[in-house]
PDB file of N, CA, C and O in Angstrom:
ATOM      1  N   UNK F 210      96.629   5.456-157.089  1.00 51.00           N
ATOM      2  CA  UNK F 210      95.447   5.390-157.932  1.00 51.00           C
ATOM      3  C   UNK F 210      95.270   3.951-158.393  1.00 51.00           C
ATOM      4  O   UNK F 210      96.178   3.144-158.593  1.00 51.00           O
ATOM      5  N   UNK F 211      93.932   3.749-158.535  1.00 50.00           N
ATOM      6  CA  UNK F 211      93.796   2.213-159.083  1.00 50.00           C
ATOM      7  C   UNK F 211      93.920   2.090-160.528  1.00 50.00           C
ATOM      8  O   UNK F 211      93.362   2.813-161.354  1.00 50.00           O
ATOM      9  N   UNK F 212      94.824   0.953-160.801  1.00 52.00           N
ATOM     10  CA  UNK F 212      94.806   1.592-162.480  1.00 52.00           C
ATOM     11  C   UNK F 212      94.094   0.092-163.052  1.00 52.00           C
ATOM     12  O   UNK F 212      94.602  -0.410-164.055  1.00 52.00           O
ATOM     13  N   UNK F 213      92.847  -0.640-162.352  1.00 62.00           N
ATOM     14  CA  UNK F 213      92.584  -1.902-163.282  1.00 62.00           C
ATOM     15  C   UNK F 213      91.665  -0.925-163.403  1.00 62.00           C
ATOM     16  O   UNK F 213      90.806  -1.719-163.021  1.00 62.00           O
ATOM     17  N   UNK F 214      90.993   0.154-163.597  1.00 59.00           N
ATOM     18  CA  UNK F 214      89.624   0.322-163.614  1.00 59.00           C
ATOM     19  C   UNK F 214      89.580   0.316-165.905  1.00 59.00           C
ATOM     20  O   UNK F 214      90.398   0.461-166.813  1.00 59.00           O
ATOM     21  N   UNK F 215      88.396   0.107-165.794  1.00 68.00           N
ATOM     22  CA  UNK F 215      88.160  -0.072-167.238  1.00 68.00           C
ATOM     23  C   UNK F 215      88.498   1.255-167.965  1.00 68.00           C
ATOM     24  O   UNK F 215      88.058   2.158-167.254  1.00 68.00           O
ATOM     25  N   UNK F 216      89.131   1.803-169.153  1.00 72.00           N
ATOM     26  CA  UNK F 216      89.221   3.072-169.460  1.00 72.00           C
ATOM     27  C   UNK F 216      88.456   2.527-171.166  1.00 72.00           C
ATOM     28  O   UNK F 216      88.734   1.493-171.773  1.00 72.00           O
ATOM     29  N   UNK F 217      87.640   3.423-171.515  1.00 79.00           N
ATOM     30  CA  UNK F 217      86.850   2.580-172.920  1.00 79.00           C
ATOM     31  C   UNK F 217      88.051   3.686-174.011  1.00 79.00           C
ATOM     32  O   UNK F 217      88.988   4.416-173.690  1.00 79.00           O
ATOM     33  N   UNK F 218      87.447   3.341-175.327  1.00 83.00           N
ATOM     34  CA  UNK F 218      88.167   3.640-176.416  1.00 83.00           C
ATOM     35  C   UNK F 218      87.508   4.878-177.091  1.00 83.00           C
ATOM     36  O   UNK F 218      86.591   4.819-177.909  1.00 83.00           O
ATOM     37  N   UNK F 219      88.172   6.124-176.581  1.00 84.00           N
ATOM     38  CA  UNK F 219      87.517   7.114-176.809  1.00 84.00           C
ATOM     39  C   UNK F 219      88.916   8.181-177.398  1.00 84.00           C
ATOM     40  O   UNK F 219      90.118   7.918-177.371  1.00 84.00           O
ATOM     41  N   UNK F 220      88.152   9.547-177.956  1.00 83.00           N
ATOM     42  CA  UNK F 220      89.246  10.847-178.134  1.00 83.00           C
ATOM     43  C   UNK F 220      88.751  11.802-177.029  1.00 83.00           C
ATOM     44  O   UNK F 220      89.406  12.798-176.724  1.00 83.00           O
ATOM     45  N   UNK F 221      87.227  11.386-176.255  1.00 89.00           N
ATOM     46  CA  UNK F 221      87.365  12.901-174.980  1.00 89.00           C
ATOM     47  C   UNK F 221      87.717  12.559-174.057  1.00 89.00           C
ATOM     48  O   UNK F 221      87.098  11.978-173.166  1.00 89.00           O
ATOM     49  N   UNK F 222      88.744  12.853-174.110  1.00 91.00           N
ATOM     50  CA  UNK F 222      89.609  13.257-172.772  1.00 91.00           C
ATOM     51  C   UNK F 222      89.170  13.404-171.765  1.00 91.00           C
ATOM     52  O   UNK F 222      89.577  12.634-170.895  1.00 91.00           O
ATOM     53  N   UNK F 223      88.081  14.501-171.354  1.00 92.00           N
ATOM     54  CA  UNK F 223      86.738  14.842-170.843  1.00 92.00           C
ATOM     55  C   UNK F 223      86.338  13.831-169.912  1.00 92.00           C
ATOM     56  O   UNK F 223      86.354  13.808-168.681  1.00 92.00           O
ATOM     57  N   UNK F 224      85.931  12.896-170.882  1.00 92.00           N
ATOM     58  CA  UNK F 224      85.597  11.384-170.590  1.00 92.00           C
ATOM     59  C   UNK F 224      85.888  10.866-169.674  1.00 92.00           C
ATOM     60  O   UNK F 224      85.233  10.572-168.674  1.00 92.00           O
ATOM     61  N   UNK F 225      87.545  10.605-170.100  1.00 90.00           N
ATOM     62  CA  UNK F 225      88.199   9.797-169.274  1.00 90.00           C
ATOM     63  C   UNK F 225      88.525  10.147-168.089  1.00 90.00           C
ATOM     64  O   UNK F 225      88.414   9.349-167.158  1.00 90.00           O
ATOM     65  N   UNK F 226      88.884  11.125-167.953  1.00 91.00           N
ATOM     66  CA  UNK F 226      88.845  12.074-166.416  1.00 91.00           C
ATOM     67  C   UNK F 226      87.758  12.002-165.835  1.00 91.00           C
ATOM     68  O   UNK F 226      87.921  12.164-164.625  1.00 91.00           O
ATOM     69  N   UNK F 227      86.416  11.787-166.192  1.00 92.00           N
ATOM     70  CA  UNK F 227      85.573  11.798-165.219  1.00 92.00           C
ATOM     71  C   UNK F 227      85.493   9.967-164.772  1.00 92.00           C
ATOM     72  O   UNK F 227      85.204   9.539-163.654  1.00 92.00           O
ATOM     73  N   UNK F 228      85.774   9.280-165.776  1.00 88.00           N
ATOM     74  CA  UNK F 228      86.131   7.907-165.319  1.00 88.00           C
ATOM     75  C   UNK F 228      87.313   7.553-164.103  1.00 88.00           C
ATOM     76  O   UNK F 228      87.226   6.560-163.382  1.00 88.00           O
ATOM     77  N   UNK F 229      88.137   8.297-164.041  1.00 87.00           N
ATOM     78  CA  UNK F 229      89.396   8.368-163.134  1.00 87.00           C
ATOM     79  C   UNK F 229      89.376   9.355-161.772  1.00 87.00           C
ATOM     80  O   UNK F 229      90.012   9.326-160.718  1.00 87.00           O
ATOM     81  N   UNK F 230      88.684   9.944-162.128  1.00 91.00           N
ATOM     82  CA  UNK F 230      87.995  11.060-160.483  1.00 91.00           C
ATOM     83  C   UNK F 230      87.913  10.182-159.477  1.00 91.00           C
ATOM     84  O   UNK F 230      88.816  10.138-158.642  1.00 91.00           O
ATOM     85  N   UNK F 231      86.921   9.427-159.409  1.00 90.00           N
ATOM     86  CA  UNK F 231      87.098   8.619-158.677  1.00 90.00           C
ATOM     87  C   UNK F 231      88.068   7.693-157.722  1.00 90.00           C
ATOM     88  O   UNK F 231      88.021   7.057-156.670  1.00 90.00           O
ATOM     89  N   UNK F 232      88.702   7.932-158.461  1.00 86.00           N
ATOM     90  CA  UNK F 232      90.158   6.414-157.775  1.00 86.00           C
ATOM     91  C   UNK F 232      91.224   8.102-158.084  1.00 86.00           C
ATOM     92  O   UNK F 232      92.343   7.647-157.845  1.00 86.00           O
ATOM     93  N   UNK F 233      91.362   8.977-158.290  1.00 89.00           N
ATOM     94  CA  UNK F 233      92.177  10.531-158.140  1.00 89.00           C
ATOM     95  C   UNK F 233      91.798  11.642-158.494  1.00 89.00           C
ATOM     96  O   UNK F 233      92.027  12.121-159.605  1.00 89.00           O
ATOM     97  N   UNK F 234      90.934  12.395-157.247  1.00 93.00           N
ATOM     98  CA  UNK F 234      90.213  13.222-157.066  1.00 93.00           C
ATOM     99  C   UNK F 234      91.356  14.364-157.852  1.00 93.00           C
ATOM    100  O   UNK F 234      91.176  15.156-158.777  1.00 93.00           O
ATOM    101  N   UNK F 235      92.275  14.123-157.233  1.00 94.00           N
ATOM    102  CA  UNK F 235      93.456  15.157-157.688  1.00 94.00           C
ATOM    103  C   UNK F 235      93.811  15.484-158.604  1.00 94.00           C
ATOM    104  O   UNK F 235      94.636  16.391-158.722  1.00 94.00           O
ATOM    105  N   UNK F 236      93.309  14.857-159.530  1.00 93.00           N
ATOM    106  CA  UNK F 236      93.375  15.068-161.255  1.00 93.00           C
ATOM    107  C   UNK F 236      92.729  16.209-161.753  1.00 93.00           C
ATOM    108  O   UNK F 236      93.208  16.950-162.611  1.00 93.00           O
ATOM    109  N   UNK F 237      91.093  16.415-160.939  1.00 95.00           N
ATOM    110  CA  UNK F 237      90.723  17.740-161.488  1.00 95.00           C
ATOM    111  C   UNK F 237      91.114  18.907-161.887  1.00 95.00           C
ATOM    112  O   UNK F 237      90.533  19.751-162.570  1.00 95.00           O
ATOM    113  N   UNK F 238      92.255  18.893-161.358  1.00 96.00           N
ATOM    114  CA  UNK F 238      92.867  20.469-161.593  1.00 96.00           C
ATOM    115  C   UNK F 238      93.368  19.939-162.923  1.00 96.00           C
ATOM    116  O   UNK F 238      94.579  20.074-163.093  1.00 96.00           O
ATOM    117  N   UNK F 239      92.794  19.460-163.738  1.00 96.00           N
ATOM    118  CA  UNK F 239      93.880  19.237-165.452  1.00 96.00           C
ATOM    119  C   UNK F 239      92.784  19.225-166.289  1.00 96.00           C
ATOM    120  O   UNK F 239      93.019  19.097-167.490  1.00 96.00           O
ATOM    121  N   UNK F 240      90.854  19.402-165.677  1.00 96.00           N
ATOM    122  CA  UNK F 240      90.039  19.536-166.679  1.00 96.00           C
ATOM    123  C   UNK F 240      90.244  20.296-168.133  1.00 96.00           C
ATOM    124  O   UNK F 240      90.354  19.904-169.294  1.00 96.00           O
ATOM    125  N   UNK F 241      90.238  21.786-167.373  1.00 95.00           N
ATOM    126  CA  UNK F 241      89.919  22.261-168.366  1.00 95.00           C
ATOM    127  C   UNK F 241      91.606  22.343-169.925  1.00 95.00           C
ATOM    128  O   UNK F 241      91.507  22.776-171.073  1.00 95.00           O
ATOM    129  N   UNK F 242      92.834  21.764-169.256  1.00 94.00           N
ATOM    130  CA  UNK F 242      93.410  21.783-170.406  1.00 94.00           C
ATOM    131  C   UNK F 242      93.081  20.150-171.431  1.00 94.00           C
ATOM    132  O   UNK F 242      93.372  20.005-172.618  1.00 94.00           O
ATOM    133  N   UNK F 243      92.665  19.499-170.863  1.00 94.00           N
ATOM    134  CA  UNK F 243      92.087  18.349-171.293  1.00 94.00           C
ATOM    135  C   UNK F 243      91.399  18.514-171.857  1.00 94.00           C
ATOM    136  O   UNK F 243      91.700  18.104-172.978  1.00 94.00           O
ATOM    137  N   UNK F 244      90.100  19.099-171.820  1.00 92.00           N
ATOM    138  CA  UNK F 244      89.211  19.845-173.065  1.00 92.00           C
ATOM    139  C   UNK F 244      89.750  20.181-173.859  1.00 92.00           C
ATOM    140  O   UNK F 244      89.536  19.619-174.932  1.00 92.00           O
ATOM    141  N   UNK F 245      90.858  21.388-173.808  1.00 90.00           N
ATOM    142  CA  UNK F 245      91.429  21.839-175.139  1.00 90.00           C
ATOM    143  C   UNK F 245      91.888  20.669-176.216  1.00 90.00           C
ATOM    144  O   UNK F 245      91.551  20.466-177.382  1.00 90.00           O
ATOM    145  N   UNK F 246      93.172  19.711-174.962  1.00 90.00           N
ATOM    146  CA  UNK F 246      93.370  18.714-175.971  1.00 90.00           C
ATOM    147  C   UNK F 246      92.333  17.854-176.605  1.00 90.00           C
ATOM    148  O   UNK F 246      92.566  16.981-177.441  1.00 90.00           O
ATOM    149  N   UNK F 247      91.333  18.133-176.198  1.00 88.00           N
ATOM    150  CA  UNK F 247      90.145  16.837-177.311  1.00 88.00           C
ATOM    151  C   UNK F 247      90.071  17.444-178.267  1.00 88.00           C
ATOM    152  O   UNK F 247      89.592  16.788-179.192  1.00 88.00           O
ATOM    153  N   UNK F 248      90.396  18.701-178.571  1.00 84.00           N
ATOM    154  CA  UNK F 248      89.579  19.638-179.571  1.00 84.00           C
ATOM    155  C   UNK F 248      90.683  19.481-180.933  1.00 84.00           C
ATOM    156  O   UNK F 248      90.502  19.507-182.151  1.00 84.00           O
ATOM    157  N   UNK F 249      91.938  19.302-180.038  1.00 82.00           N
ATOM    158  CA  UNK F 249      93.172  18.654-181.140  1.00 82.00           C
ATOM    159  C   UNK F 249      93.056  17.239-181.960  1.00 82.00           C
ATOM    160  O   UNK F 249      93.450  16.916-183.081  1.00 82.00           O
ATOM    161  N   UNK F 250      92.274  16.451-180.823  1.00 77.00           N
ATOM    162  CA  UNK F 250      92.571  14.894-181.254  1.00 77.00           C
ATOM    163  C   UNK F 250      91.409  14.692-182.108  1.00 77.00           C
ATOM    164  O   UNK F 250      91.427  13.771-182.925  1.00 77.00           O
ATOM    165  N   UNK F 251      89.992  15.773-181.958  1.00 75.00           N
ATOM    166  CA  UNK F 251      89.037  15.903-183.221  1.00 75.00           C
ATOM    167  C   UNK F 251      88.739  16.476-183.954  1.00 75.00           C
ATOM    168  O   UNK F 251      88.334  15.987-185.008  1.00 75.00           O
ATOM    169  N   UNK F 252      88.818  18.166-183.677  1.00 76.00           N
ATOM    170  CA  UNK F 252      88.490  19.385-184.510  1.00 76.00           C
ATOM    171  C   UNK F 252      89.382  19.797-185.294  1.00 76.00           C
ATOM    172  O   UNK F 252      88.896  20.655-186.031  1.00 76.00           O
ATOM    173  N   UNK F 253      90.800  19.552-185.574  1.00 76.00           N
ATOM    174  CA  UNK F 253      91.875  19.886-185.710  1.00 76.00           C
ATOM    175  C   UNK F 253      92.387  18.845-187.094  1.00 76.00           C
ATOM    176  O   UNK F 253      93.095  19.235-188.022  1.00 76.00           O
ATOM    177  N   UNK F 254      91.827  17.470-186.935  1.00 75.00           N
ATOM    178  CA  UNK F 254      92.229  16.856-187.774  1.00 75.00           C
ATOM    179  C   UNK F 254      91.326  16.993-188.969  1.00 75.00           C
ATOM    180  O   UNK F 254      91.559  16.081-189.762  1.00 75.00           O
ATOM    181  N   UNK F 255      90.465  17.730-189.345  1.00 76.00           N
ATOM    182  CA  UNK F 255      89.368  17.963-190.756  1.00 76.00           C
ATOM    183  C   UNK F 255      89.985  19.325-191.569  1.00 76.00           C
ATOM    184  O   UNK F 255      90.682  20.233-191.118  1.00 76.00           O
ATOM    185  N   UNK F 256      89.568  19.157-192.652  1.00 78.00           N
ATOM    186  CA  UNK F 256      90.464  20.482-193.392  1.00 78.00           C
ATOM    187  C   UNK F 256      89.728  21.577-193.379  1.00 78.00           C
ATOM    188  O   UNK F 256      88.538  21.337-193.582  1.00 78.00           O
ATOM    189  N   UNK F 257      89.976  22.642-193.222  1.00 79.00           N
ATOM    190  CA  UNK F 257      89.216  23.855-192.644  1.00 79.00           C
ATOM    191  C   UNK F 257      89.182  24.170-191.463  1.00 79.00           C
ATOM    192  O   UNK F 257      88.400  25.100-191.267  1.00 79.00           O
ATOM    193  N   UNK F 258      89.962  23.605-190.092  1.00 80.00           N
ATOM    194  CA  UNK F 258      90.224  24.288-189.142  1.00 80.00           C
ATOM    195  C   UNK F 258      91.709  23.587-188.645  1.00 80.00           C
ATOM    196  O   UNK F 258      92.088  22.439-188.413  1.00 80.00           O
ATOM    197  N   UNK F 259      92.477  25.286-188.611  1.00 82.00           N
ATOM    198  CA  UNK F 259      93.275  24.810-188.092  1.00 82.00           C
ATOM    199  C   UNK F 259      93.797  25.678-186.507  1.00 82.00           C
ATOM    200  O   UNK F 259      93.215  26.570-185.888  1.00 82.00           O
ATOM    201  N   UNK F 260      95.031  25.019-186.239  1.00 83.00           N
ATOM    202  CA  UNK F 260      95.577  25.887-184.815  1.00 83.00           C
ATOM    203  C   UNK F 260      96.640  26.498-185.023  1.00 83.00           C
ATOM    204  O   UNK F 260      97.619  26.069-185.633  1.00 83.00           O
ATOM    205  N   UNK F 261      96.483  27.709-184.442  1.00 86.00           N
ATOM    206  CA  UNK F 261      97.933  28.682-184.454  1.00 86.00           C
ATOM    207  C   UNK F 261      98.865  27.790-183.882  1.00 86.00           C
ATOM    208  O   UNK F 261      98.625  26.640-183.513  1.00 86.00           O
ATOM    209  N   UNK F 262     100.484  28.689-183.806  1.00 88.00           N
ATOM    210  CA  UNK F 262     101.578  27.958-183.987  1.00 88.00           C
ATOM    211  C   UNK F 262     101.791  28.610-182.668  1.00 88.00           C
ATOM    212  O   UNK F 262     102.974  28.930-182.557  1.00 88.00           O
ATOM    213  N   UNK F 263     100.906  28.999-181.376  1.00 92.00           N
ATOM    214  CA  UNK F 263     100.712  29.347-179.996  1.00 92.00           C
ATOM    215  C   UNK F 263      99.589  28.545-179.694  1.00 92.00           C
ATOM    216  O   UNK F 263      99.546  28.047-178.570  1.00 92.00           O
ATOM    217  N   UNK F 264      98.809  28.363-180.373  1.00 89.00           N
ATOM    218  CA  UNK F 264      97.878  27.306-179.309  1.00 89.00           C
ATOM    219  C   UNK F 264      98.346  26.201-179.624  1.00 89.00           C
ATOM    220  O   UNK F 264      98.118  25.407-178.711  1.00 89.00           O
ATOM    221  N   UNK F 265      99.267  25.411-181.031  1.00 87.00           N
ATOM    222  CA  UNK F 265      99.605  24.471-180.310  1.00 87.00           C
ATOM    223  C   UNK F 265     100.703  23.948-179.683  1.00 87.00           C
ATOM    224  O   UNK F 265     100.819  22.762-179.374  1.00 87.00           O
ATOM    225  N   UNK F 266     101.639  24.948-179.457  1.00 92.00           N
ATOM    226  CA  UNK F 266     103.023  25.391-178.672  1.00 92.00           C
ATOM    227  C   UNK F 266     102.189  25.512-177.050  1.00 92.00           C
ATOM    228  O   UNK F 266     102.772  25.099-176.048  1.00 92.00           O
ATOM    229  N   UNK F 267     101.331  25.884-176.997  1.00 93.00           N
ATOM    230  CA  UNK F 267     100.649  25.676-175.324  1.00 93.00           C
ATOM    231  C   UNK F 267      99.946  24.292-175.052  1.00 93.00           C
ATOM    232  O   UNK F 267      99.759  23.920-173.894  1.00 93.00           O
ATOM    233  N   UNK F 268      99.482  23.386-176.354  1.00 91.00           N
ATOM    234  CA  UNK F 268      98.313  22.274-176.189  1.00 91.00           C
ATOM    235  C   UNK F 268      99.678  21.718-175.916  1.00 91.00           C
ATOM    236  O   UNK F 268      99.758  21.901-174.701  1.00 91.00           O
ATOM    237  N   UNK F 269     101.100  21.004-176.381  1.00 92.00           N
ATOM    238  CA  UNK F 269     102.041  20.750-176.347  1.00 92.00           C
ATOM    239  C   UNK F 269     102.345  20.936-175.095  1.00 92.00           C
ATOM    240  O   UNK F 269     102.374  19.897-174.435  1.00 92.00           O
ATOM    241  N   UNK F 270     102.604  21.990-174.489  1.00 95.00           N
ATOM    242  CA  UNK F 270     103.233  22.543-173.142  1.00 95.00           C
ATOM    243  C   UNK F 270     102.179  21.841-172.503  1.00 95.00           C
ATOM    244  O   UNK F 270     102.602  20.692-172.382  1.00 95.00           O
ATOM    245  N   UNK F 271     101.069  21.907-172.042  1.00 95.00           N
ATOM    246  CA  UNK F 271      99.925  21.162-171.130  1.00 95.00           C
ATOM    247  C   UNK F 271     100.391  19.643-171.446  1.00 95.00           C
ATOM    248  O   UNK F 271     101.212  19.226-170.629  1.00 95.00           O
ATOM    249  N   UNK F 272     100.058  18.804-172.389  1.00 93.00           N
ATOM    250  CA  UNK F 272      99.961  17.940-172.266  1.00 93.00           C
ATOM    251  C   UNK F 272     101.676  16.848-171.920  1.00 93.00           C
ATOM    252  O   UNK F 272     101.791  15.637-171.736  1.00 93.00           O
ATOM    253  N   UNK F 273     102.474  17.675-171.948  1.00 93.00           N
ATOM    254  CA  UNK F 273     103.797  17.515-171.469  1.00 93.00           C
ATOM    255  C   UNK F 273     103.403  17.412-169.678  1.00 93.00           C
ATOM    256  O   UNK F 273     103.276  16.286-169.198  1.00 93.00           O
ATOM    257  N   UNK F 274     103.264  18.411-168.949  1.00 93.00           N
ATOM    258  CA  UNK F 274     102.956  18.851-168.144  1.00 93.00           C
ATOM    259  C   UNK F 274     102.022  17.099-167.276  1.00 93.00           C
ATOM    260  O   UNK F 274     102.527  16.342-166.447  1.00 93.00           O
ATOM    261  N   UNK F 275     100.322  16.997-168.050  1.00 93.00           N
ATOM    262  CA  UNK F 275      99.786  16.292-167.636  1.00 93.00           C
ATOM    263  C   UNK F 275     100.398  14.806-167.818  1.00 93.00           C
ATOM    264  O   UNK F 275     100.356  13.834-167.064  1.00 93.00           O
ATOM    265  N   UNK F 276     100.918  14.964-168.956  1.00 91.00           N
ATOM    266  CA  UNK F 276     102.051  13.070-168.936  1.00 91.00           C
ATOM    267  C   UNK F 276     103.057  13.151-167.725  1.00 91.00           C
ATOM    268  O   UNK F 276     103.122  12.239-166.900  1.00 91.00           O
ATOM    269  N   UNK F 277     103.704  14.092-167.668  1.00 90.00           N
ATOM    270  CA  UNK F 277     104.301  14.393-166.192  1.00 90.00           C
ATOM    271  C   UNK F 277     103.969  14.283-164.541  1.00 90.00           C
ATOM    272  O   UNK F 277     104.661  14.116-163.537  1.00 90.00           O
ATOM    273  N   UNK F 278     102.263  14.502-164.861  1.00 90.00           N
ATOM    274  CA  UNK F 278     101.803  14.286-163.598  1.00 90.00           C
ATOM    275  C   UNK F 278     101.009  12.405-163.525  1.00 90.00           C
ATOM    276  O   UNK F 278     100.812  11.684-162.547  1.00 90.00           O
ATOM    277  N   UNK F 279     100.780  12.203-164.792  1.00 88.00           N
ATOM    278  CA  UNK F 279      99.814  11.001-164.698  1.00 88.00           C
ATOM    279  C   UNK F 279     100.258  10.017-164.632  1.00 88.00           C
ATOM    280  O   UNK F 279      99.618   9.065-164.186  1.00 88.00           O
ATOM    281  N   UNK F 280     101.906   9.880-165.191  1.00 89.00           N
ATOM    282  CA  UNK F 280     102.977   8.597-165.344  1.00 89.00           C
ATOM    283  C   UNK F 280     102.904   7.988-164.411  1.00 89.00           C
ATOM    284  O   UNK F 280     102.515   6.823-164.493  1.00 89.00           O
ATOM    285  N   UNK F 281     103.345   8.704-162.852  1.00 88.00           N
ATOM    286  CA  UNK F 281     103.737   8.381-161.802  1.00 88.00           C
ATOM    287  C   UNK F 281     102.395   7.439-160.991  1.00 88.00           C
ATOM    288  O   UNK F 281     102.620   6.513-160.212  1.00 88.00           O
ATOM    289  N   UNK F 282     101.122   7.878-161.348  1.00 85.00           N
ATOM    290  CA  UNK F 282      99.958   7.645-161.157  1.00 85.00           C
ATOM    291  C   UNK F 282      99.877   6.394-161.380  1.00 85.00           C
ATOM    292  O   UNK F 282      99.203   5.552-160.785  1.00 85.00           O
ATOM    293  N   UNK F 283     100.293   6.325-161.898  1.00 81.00           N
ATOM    294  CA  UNK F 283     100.044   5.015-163.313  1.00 81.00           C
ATOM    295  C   UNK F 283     100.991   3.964-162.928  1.00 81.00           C
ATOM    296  O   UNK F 283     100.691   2.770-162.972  1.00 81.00           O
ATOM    297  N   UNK F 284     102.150   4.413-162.546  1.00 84.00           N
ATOM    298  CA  UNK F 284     103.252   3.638-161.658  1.00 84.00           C
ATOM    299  C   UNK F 284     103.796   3.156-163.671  1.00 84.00           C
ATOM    300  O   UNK F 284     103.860   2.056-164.220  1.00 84.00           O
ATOM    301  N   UNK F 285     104.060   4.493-164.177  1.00 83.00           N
ATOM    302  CA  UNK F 285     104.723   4.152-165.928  1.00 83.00           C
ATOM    303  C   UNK F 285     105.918   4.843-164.924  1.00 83.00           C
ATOM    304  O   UNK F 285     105.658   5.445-163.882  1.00 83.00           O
ATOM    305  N   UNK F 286     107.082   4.652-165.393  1.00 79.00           N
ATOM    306  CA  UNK F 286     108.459   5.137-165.274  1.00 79.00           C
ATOM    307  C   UNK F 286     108.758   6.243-165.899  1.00 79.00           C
ATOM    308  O   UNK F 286     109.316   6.016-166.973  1.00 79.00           O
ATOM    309  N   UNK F 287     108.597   7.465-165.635  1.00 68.00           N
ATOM    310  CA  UNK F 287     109.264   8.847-166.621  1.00 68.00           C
ATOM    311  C   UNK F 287     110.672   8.994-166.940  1.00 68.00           C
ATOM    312  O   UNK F 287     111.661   9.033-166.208  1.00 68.00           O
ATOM    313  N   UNK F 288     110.535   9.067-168.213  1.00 68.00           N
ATOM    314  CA  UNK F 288     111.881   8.931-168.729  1.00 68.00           C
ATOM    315  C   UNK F 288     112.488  10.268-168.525  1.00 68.00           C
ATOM    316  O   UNK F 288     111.684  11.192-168.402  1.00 68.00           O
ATOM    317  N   UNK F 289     113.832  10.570-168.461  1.00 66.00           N
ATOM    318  CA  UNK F 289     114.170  11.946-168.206  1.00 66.00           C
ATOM    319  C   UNK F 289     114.019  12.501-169.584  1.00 66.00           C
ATOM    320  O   UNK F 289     114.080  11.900-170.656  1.00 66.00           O
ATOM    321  N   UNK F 290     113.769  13.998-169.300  1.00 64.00           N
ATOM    322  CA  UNK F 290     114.143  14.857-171.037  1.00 64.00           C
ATOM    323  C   UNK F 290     115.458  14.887-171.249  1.00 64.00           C
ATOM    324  O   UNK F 290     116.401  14.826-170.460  1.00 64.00           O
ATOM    325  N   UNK F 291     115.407  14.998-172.508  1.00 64.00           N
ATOM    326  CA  UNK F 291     116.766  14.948-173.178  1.00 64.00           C
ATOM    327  C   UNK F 291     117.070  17.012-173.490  1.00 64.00           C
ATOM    328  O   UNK F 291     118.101  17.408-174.032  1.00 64.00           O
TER     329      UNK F 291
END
């Protein structure tokens, strides 16, 4: 994947995936948990909504998952789990 491409300063996720399609078609399959996570990085932080202690035990599990697949992409080094 090409990684000079410009990525702007955003929280949708959304976004940025459709910025990166391009240079890794193969990413699509991570849309729709990527949505969820935007909904963490905006809807989540105001008082009056919050997330069960399963959705965000799964937003957690996904985005483990997608740092797992995107590191390598990226040519970042994955550190092992402890």
């Amino acid at each position: 994947m090409k990684t000079d491409c410009p990525c702007p300063k955003t929280h949708d996720l959304e976004k940025l995936l459709d910025d990166l399609l391009p240079h890794d078609a193969t990413l699509g399959v991570f849309r729709a948990g990527l949505v969820r996570l935007t909904r963490y990085a905006v809807d989540y932080r105001y008082p009056g909504i919050h997330a069960t202690s399963a959705q965000t035990q799964s937003a957690v599990r996904f985005a483990v998952r997608f740092r797992e697949a995107i590191r390598p992409r990226l040519k970042i080094r994955t550190r092992p789990r402890k």
